[in-house]
Short mmCIF file of C-alpha atoms and ligand atoms in Angstrom, two decimals:
data_model
loop_
_atom_site.label_atom_id
_atom_site.label_comp_id
_atom_site.label_asym_id
_atom_site.label_seq_id
_atom_site.Cartn_x
_atom_site.Cartn_y
_atom_site.Cartn_z
CA MET X 584 332.27 106.22 83.83
CA MET X 585 329.65 104.82 86.29
CA PRO X 586 327.93 101.64 85.04
CA LEU X 587 324.24 102.07 84.22
CA PHE X 588 322.99 99.59 86.88
CA ARG X 589 324.89 101.50 89.59
CA ARG X 590 323.23 104.79 88.56
CA TYR X 591 319.79 103.07 88.79
CA SER X 592 320.57 101.57 92.16
CA PHE X 593 321.38 105.09 93.40
CA CYS X 594 318.28 106.81 91.92
CA VAL X 595 315.55 104.25 92.66
CA PRO X 596 315.57 104.65 96.46
CA ARG X 597 315.43 108.43 96.06
CA LEU X 598 312.47 108.20 93.69
CA VAL X 599 310.68 105.84 96.08
CA LEU X 600 311.28 108.27 98.93
CA LEU X 601 310.03 111.19 96.83
CA PHE X 602 306.80 109.41 95.86
CA ALA X 603 306.25 108.21 99.41
CA GLY X 604 306.70 111.79 100.66
CA LEU X 605 304.24 113.14 98.09
CA ALA X 606 301.70 110.43 98.92
CA LEU X 607 302.03 111.18 102.65
CA ALA X 608 301.62 114.94 102.05
CA PHE X 609 298.51 114.23 99.95
CA VAL X 610 296.94 112.05 102.65
CA ILE X 611 297.72 114.65 105.36
CA GLY X 612 296.28 117.43 103.16
CA VAL X 613 293.05 115.51 102.49
CA THR X 614 292.69 114.66 106.19
CA ILE X 615 293.16 118.30 107.27
CA HIS X 616 290.79 119.57 104.57
CA ASP X 617 288.15 117.04 105.62
CA ALA X 618 288.51 117.97 109.30
CA MET X 619 288.19 121.66 108.40
CA ARG X 620 285.06 121.05 106.35
CA ARG X 621 283.42 119.01 109.10
CA HIS X 622 284.51 121.19 112.06
CA PRO X 623 284.73 124.84 110.99
CA GLU X 624 284.33 125.83 114.67
CA ASN X 625 287.93 124.70 115.20
CA LEU X 626 289.30 127.23 112.74
CA PRO X 627 290.08 130.86 113.62
CA TRP X 628 288.94 132.36 110.30
CA THR X 629 285.49 130.77 109.91
CA PRO X 630 282.41 132.77 110.97
CA LEU X 631 280.86 132.02 114.35
CA SER X 632 277.67 129.96 114.41
CA LEU X 633 275.70 129.69 117.65
CA SER X 634 274.23 126.42 116.41
CA ALA X 635 277.62 124.73 116.10
CA PRO X 636 279.40 122.77 118.83
CA ILE X 637 281.98 124.62 120.89
CA GLY X 638 285.28 124.60 119.03
CA ARG X 639 288.82 125.69 119.71
CA PHE X 640 288.11 129.29 118.65
CA THR X 641 284.48 129.68 119.73
CA GLY X 642 285.41 131.68 122.83
CA ALA X 643 287.58 134.13 120.89
CA LYS X 644 284.85 134.63 118.30
CA MET X 645 282.27 135.18 121.06
CA ALA X 646 284.50 137.83 122.63
CA ARG X 647 284.63 139.76 119.33
CA LEU X 648 280.83 140.10 119.36
CA THR X 649 281.24 142.88 121.95
CA GLU X 650 282.30 145.11 119.04
CA ASP X 651 279.53 144.07 116.67
CA ALA X 652 276.03 144.17 118.18
CA PRO X 653 274.17 143.86 114.81
CA ASN X 654 276.11 140.70 113.98
CA CYS X 655 275.48 139.34 117.46
CA ARG X 656 271.71 139.80 117.09
CA GLN X 657 271.81 138.28 113.63
CA LEU X 658 273.59 135.21 115.02
CA LEU X 659 270.93 134.83 117.72
CA ARG X 660 268.23 134.99 115.04
CA GLU X 661 270.04 132.43 112.87
CA ALA X 662 270.28 130.10 115.89
CA GLY X 663 266.52 130.37 116.37
CA ALA X 664 266.82 132.16 119.71
CA ASP X 665 263.67 133.90 120.83
CA PHE X 666 264.74 137.30 122.11
CA ALA X 667 263.66 140.91 122.04
CA ALA X 668 266.01 143.85 121.73
CA ALA X 669 265.90 145.83 124.98
CA PRO X 670 265.67 149.62 124.84
CA PRO X 671 269.04 151.35 125.43
CA VAL X 672 269.70 152.36 129.03
CA THR X 673 271.81 155.29 130.18
CA ALA X 674 272.41 155.75 133.90
CA GLY X 675 275.39 157.99 134.67
CA GLN X 676 278.52 155.94 134.03
CA CYS X 677 276.39 152.89 133.40
CA GLY X 678 274.10 151.58 130.71
CA TYR X 679 273.99 149.56 127.53
CA THR X 680 272.86 149.80 123.93
CA ASP X 681 273.04 146.14 122.91
CA GLY X 682 270.74 144.58 125.52
CA VAL X 683 268.53 141.64 124.66
CA ARG X 684 265.87 139.95 126.75
CA VAL X 685 266.49 136.21 126.83
CA THR X 686 263.40 134.03 126.70
CA PRO X 687 263.02 130.24 126.71
CA ASN X 688 262.47 128.55 123.36
CA THR X 689 263.49 125.44 121.49
CA MET X 690 267.15 126.38 121.42
CA LEU X 691 267.35 127.80 124.91
CA VAL X 692 265.73 124.78 126.53
CA ALA X 693 265.92 125.96 130.13
CA GLY X 694 264.02 128.94 131.41
CA PHE X 695 265.54 131.61 133.60
CA GLU X 696 264.32 132.84 136.94
CA PRO X 697 263.75 135.71 137.32
CA ALA X 698 262.36 135.35 133.80
CA LYS X 699 263.65 137.10 130.70
CA PRO X 700 266.89 138.60 132.03
CA THR X 701 268.23 141.53 130.01
CA VAL X 702 271.88 141.01 129.13
CA ALA X 703 274.31 142.43 126.58
CA CYS X 704 274.01 140.48 123.36
CA PRO X 705 277.39 138.67 123.64
CA VAL X 706 276.35 137.36 127.06
CA ALA X 707 273.06 136.09 125.59
CA ALA X 708 274.95 134.38 122.77
CA ALA X 709 277.30 132.65 125.21
CA LEU X 710 274.41 131.66 127.53
CA LEU X 711 272.63 130.03 124.65
CA VAL X 712 275.62 127.92 123.64
CA TRP X 713 276.65 127.15 127.23
CA GLU X 714 273.18 126.02 128.18
CA ARG X 715 272.77 123.80 125.12
CA GLU X 716 276.27 122.37 124.81
CA ILE X 717 277.39 122.18 128.44
CA VAL X 718 274.64 122.53 131.06
CA ARG X 719 271.97 120.35 129.50
CA PRO X 720 274.19 117.36 128.65
CA ALA X 721 275.92 117.60 132.02
CA ALA X 722 272.56 117.44 133.84
CA LEU X 723 271.48 114.43 131.81
CA ARG X 724 274.79 112.68 132.44
CA HIS X 725 274.96 113.33 136.18
CA PHE X 726 271.27 113.18 137.12
CA GLY X 727 269.43 111.59 134.17
CA THR X 728 266.98 114.47 133.97
CA PRO X 729 266.96 117.74 132.03
CA ILE X 730 267.48 121.22 133.37
CA LYS X 731 264.26 123.17 133.71
CA ILE X 732 265.21 126.49 135.27
CA ILE X 733 268.47 128.40 135.73
CA GLU X 734 268.23 130.81 138.65
CA HIS X 735 270.28 133.99 138.38
CA LEU X 736 271.04 136.89 140.69
CA GLY X 737 270.85 139.56 138.01
CA SER X 738 272.71 141.13 135.17
CA PHE X 739 272.53 144.94 134.93
CA ASN X 740 273.67 146.67 138.09
CA CYS X 741 275.28 150.13 138.09
CA ARG X 742 278.17 149.44 140.43
CA ARG X 743 281.94 149.20 140.65
CA ILE X 744 283.88 145.99 141.28
CA ALA X 745 283.99 145.34 145.02
CA GLY X 746 287.18 146.90 146.43
CA SER X 747 288.15 148.44 143.08
CA PRO X 748 287.67 151.83 141.39
CA ASN X 749 286.83 150.02 138.12
CA TRP X 750 283.29 149.61 136.94
CA SER X 751 281.85 146.11 137.02
CA GLN X 752 280.80 144.44 133.79
CA HIS X 753 277.36 144.40 135.42
CA ALA X 754 277.32 148.17 134.88
CA THR X 755 276.88 147.51 131.16
CA ALA X 756 274.78 144.30 131.45
CA ASN X 757 277.83 142.48 130.12
CA ALA X 758 277.66 139.91 132.94
CA ILE X 759 275.23 137.61 134.69
CA ASP X 760 275.42 135.81 138.04
CA ILE X 761 274.16 132.21 138.08
CA ALA X 762 273.15 130.75 141.45
CA CYS X 763 271.17 127.55 140.96
CA PHE X 764 270.07 124.89 138.47
CA ARG X 765 266.61 123.37 138.88
CA LEU X 766 265.96 120.00 137.28
CA ALA X 767 262.74 118.76 135.69
CA ASP X 768 262.24 116.32 138.61
CA GLY X 769 262.25 119.20 141.10
CA ALA X 770 265.80 118.73 142.43
CA THR X 771 267.95 121.85 142.81
CA ILE X 772 271.71 122.14 142.48
CA ARG X 773 272.76 125.30 144.25
CA VAL X 774 276.27 126.77 143.97
CA ARG X 775 276.23 127.83 147.63
CA ASP X 776 275.15 124.44 149.01
CA ASP X 777 276.55 121.93 146.52
CA TRP X 778 279.96 123.25 145.44
CA ASN X 779 281.52 121.09 148.13
CA GLY X 780 278.53 118.82 148.59
CA GLU X 781 277.44 115.43 147.31
CA PRO X 782 279.91 114.19 144.64
CA ALA X 783 277.57 114.17 141.61
CA ARG X 784 276.34 117.67 142.40
CA ALA X 785 279.83 119.02 142.99
CA ALA X 786 281.05 117.36 139.76
CA PHE X 787 278.15 118.85 137.80
CA LEU X 788 278.89 122.36 139.09
CA ARG X 789 282.58 122.07 138.20
CA GLU X 790 281.72 120.77 134.76
CA VAL X 791 279.38 123.65 133.97
CA ARG X 792 281.91 126.13 135.44
CA ASP X 793 284.69 124.71 133.24
CA GLY X 794 282.34 124.73 130.24
CA ALA X 795 281.50 128.38 130.83
CA CYS X 796 285.21 129.17 130.52
CA ARG X 797 285.01 128.06 126.88
CA VAL X 798 282.38 130.63 125.86
CA PHE X 799 282.72 133.51 128.36
CA THR X 800 285.88 135.58 128.70
CA THR X 801 285.44 135.70 132.49
CA THR X 802 284.15 132.89 134.70
CA LEU X 803 284.41 133.27 138.47
CA SER X 804 283.24 130.51 140.83
CA PRO X 805 283.61 129.78 144.56
CA ASP X 806 287.22 128.84 143.73
CA TYR X 807 287.91 132.55 143.06
CA ASN X 808 286.95 134.20 146.35
CA LYS X 809 284.33 134.35 149.07
CA SER X 810 282.31 136.93 147.14
CA HIS X 811 281.53 134.18 144.66
CA ALA X 812 280.71 131.46 147.18
CA ASP X 813 277.07 131.40 146.10
CA HIS X 814 277.19 132.05 142.34
CA PHE X 815 279.09 131.90 139.08
CA HIS X 816 279.92 135.31 137.66
CA LEU X 817 279.98 135.07 133.84
CA ASP X 818 280.95 138.01 131.64
CA GLN X 819 282.37 139.02 128.28
CA THR X 820 285.09 141.49 129.28
CA ARG X 821 287.36 142.37 126.38
CA ARG X 822 290.56 140.46 127.09
CA LEU X 823 293.04 138.39 125.11
CA ARG X 824 292.85 135.29 127.29
CA SER X 825 289.83 134.12 129.22
CA ALA X 826 289.95 134.34 133.00
CA CYS X 827 288.73 131.08 134.48
CA HIS X 828 288.61 130.57 138.23
ZN1 ZN V 144 278.72 139.12 138.78
#
């Protein structure tokens, strides 16, 4: 028969290991729970908020708005975005039913030119977050002055993709082309002129392009092809993985 002290010497290390394992699991559980509570945007099952920072699953949640226009408009309202629902448009193979006119307000701090572009709601939602979370801080960091105007080349356009039989996302207002950023001090950062220009300007443009990839399902820049040498094409095509060029 095994002496009592030998049985203890065998069991004590196991018990210590067991308690240490439980304590470690508890600490990990509390840490994960705390991170989830503080950053719901990083979880796939939490609802999207357009007022929240961009998280790991923000882009995927944005993409799902293409199937839920009422929810998309509700999210814009909750974020304090000043917009008006645009009347539905039908033009042959083209048109949209979920258009909104984007106007400047406290959340959307930069104005657009031409003013009040009409875009599909998921594009408006992504523009709002992109402008607030990416464009504005990038301008302050690189130039020390806020963005005043974002110039665009249009949204709705009943046309096919160049060189393709497929309809462009512009045919449903599910895209917008961004050409230039005008700062409050009057400076302009133009995709055509500055993509390969002065380092701070080129860095700013790459930063806002990369940031767009986090909230739009398609982002095409001068890196993609010559057709995009003077603008960023941003859209919310339904796709599993975002296309970022
Ligand atoms: Zn485009």
